[in-house]
Amino acid sequence: MIGVDVGGGDRLALAVLVQYRMATTEQMHWVIAPGVRIEQTRRRLARLREEGLIDRITLPQAGRRRVWFPTAYGARIACEWPELRGRRPSRTASDPTAVRLKVGHALTVTETALAFLQDARHRGDVCRPLDWVTEVHHPIGSGEAVIPDALLYYRRGPVGGDGGPMLRAFVEVDRATMGPGLEGNGGPSCSRTIGGGTAPLPPGPPTRRAEAGQPATAIAGQHPSAGRRLDARRPDLHSQAALRQG
């Protein structure tokens, strides 16, 4: 057997962009390849762009940060892979204008994913790049549905270990742009959905209005300890996500 994963890094990079919607160069580096020099990530992204699989916009702020997103061609290819089968990228996910208009919130959501990934790596828990799924449609009955910013999968303990059940959580990131009414309606619906519609789950940490420019994150968990464990990550999540707000 050949012990080389030919194209594996390119495949993961494209899959992450399709699933996360968009990310900066630095975010992509820390998500897919934190153990190598960032120049390698830059070369990988440039190569994928040359192949027509991804594209980028350049933010006008200081530093002219590049934001990467999948092209329609790249999304079609990635969604044929087993790990992304069933995913339905937004029709505007590959439109540069739509990307530019959504960039503030979307990059904060990506930074939130990165906070969980980095913390899991530090703790030795299981949370891989593709364990963060954005904007998944979840019916809750009576013709209603919720579309959280992300669905998170997280398991305590190392790969292959018996660290307990896989935790699932809906994550909502508010950049102080949502009214209290919209914030308050998300948690119960998310809890009912994760619980299979049979009974309300123990509530996750309550939604907080963003203060001093920090994003507030509402989390509905699958397990009574899920909310507490994820709530413990809130300070790190806030400090990292705040770096990407524009």
XYZ file of C-alpha atoms in Angstrom:
246
model
C 0.000 0.000 0.000
C 1.278 3.450 -0.876
C 1.706 5.445 2.316
C 1.115 8.826 0.694
C -2.181 10.677 0.786
C -1.900 12.215 -2.669
C -3.907 15.418 -2.763
C -5.132 14.949 0.805
C -4.165 18.438 1.888
C -5.818 20.014 -1.144
C -8.925 17.938 -0.561
C -9.200 19.031 3.072
C -8.647 22.679 2.157
C -11.431 22.623 -0.427
C -13.763 20.669 1.861
C -13.237 23.170 4.684
C -14.012 26.142 2.444
C -17.153 24.472 1.110
C -18.330 23.614 4.621
C -17.266 26.852 6.360
C -18.302 29.119 3.425
C -15.243 31.384 3.712
C -12.001 31.913 5.630
C -8.928 34.112 5.642
C -5.499 32.736 4.789
C -4.545 32.730 8.471
C -7.741 30.949 9.486
C -7.242 28.287 6.819
C -3.689 27.757 8.012
C -4.695 27.167 11.632
C -7.647 24.972 10.667
C -5.991 22.616 8.164
C -2.221 22.738 8.743
C -1.113 24.363 12.008
C 2.044 22.285 12.107
C 3.624 23.690 8.935
C 4.758 27.119 7.798
C 1.983 29.411 6.616
C 3.761 29.798 3.267
C 2.758 26.220 2.466
C -0.875 27.059 3.083
C -0.590 30.148 0.875
C 0.863 28.042 -1.943
C -1.871 25.449 -1.537
C -4.626 28.070 -1.751
C -2.998 29.713 -4.758
C -2.812 26.340 -6.515
C -6.472 25.586 -5.837
C -7.348 29.009 -7.220
C -5.365 28.351 -10.386
C -7.353 25.137 -10.825
C -10.621 27.057 -10.572
C -11.715 25.356 -7.345
C -11.616 28.398 -5.061
C -11.456 32.164 -5.405
C -10.770 35.138 -3.147
C -11.647 38.711 -2.376
C -9.372 41.272 -0.741
C -10.702 43.269 2.181
C -10.137 47.031 2.013
C -9.057 47.303 5.659
C -5.446 47.744 6.700
C -3.393 44.752 5.696
C -5.654 43.935 2.739
C -6.549 40.538 4.150
C -7.513 37.873 1.615
C -10.733 35.947 2.101
C -11.115 32.612 0.319
C -14.319 30.916 -0.777
C -15.238 27.983 -3.048
C -16.229 28.445 -6.662
C -19.368 26.753 -7.960
C -17.095 24.250 -9.726
C -15.166 23.528 -6.528
C -18.363 23.107 -4.514
C -19.785 20.646 -7.057
C -16.646 18.521 -6.892
C -16.395 18.571 -3.085
C -20.055 17.713 -2.553
C -19.506 14.425 -4.400
C -17.047 13.279 -1.715
C -18.347 10.963 1.047
C -17.432 13.413 3.807
C -19.578 16.141 2.247
C -22.311 14.062 0.688
C -25.696 15.643 1.245
C -24.301 19.138 1.749
C -26.046 21.873 -0.197
C -23.926 25.020 -0.450
C -25.793 28.306 -0.634
C -26.469 29.542 -4.136
C -24.582 32.732 -3.289
C -21.612 30.990 -1.607
C -19.539 31.435 -4.771
C -20.605 34.977 -5.613
C -17.883 37.557 -4.771
C -20.397 40.299 -4.030
C -22.395 38.082 -1.668
C -19.172 36.982 0.022
C -18.130 40.604 0.558
C -21.498 41.490 2.105
C -21.435 38.497 4.468
C -17.766 38.611 5.363
C -18.056 40.195 8.821
C -20.377 37.600 10.296
C -19.027 34.635 8.322
C -15.419 35.203 9.368
C -16.504 35.491 13.005
C -18.285 32.142 12.672
C -15.134 30.639 11.162
C -13.074 32.073 14.004
C -15.497 30.480 16.455
C -14.877 27.101 14.803
C -11.150 27.700 15.085
C -11.475 28.418 18.820
C -13.109 25.026 19.371
C -10.561 23.229 17.169
C -7.574 24.760 18.916
C -8.990 24.039 22.349
C -9.709 20.409 21.422
C -6.147 20.001 20.174
C -4.826 21.449 23.406
C -7.010 19.171 25.543
C -6.500 16.061 23.427
C -10.212 15.850 22.591
C -11.779 14.871 19.263
C -12.963 17.782 17.145
C -11.771 17.744 13.556
C -12.030 20.500 10.944
C -15.093 18.925 9.305
C -16.861 18.502 12.658
C -18.070 22.088 12.188
C -20.990 22.311 9.738
C -22.454 25.704 8.897
C -26.050 26.664 8.146
C -27.661 23.231 8.167
C -31.449 23.208 7.703
C -33.184 21.391 10.586
C -36.988 20.883 10.426
C -38.742 21.142 13.797
C -42.264 20.299 12.680
C -45.365 22.249 11.680
C -43.531 23.530 8.635
C -40.929 25.311 10.766
C -37.183 24.915 10.716
C -34.056 26.345 12.292
C -30.815 27.147 10.503
C -28.112 27.723 13.131
C -24.826 29.367 12.289
C -23.172 25.997 12.846
C -23.602 22.457 14.076
C -20.665 21.307 16.217
C -19.594 17.723 16.918
C -17.251 17.240 19.874
C -16.051 14.197 21.856
C -13.956 14.267 24.984
C -10.817 12.134 24.911
C -8.363 11.009 22.209
C -9.171 9.389 18.876
C -9.977 5.727 19.475
C -10.428 6.277 23.203
C -13.556 5.732 25.268
C -14.155 9.353 26.127
C -17.922 9.229 26.192
C -20.648 10.122 23.701
C -20.249 12.427 20.767
C -21.711 15.767 21.803
C -23.710 17.809 19.342
C -24.473 21.482 19.691
C -26.025 24.253 17.671
C -23.952 27.418 17.783
C -25.236 30.928 17.142
C -22.796 33.845 16.948
C -24.201 37.330 17.427
C -22.079 40.356 16.508
C -24.483 42.735 18.294
C -26.670 42.924 15.167
C -29.611 40.809 16.391
C -32.501 42.041 18.477
C -33.416 40.311 21.761
C -36.454 38.709 20.140
C -34.421 36.941 17.481
C -31.810 35.831 19.994
C -34.327 34.386 22.405
C -36.141 32.319 19.791
C -33.154 30.283 18.660
C -32.305 28.258 21.755
C -35.589 26.390 22.370
C -35.969 25.475 18.694
C -32.411 24.209 18.527
C -32.889 22.155 21.686
C -36.037 20.536 20.328
C -34.295 19.706 17.075
C -31.223 18.074 18.609
C -33.460 16.204 21.000
C -35.323 14.599 18.120
C -38.506 16.505 18.826
C -39.456 14.283 21.796
C -38.645 16.544 24.733
C -36.789 19.760 25.422
C -33.126 19.301 26.213
C -31.489 20.819 29.260
C -30.767 24.359 28.093
C -27.304 25.400 27.113
C -25.775 28.633 28.382
C -28.184 31.534 27.908
C -27.665 33.898 25.036
C -25.970 37.126 26.076
C -26.064 40.406 24.272
C -22.675 41.286 22.855
C -20.862 43.855 24.970
C -17.883 45.988 24.053
C -17.867 44.595 20.522
C -17.580 40.951 21.585
C -19.711 38.321 19.849
C -22.187 36.484 22.059
C -22.599 32.772 21.403
C -25.727 30.758 22.162
C -25.177 27.014 22.465
C -27.791 24.268 22.766
C -26.276 20.940 23.744
C -27.212 17.263 23.541
C -26.135 16.267 27.048
C -26.569 17.971 30.438
C -22.812 18.437 30.634
C -22.509 19.697 27.066
C -23.640 23.216 27.856
C -21.278 23.450 30.815
C -18.299 22.110 28.863
C -18.905 24.396 25.921
C -19.658 27.343 28.181
C -16.188 26.915 29.682
C -14.793 27.706 26.243
C -16.670 30.993 25.965
C -13.847 33.328 27.184
C -11.334 31.874 24.729
C -13.933 31.820 21.977
C -14.776 35.490 22.587
C -11.169 36.631 22.693
C -10.278 34.873 19.441
C -13.461 35.681 17.543
C -13.184 39.354 18.415
C -9.920 39.519 16.492
C -11.699 38.964 13.175
C -14.517 41.459 13.501
C -14.382 44.257 10.990
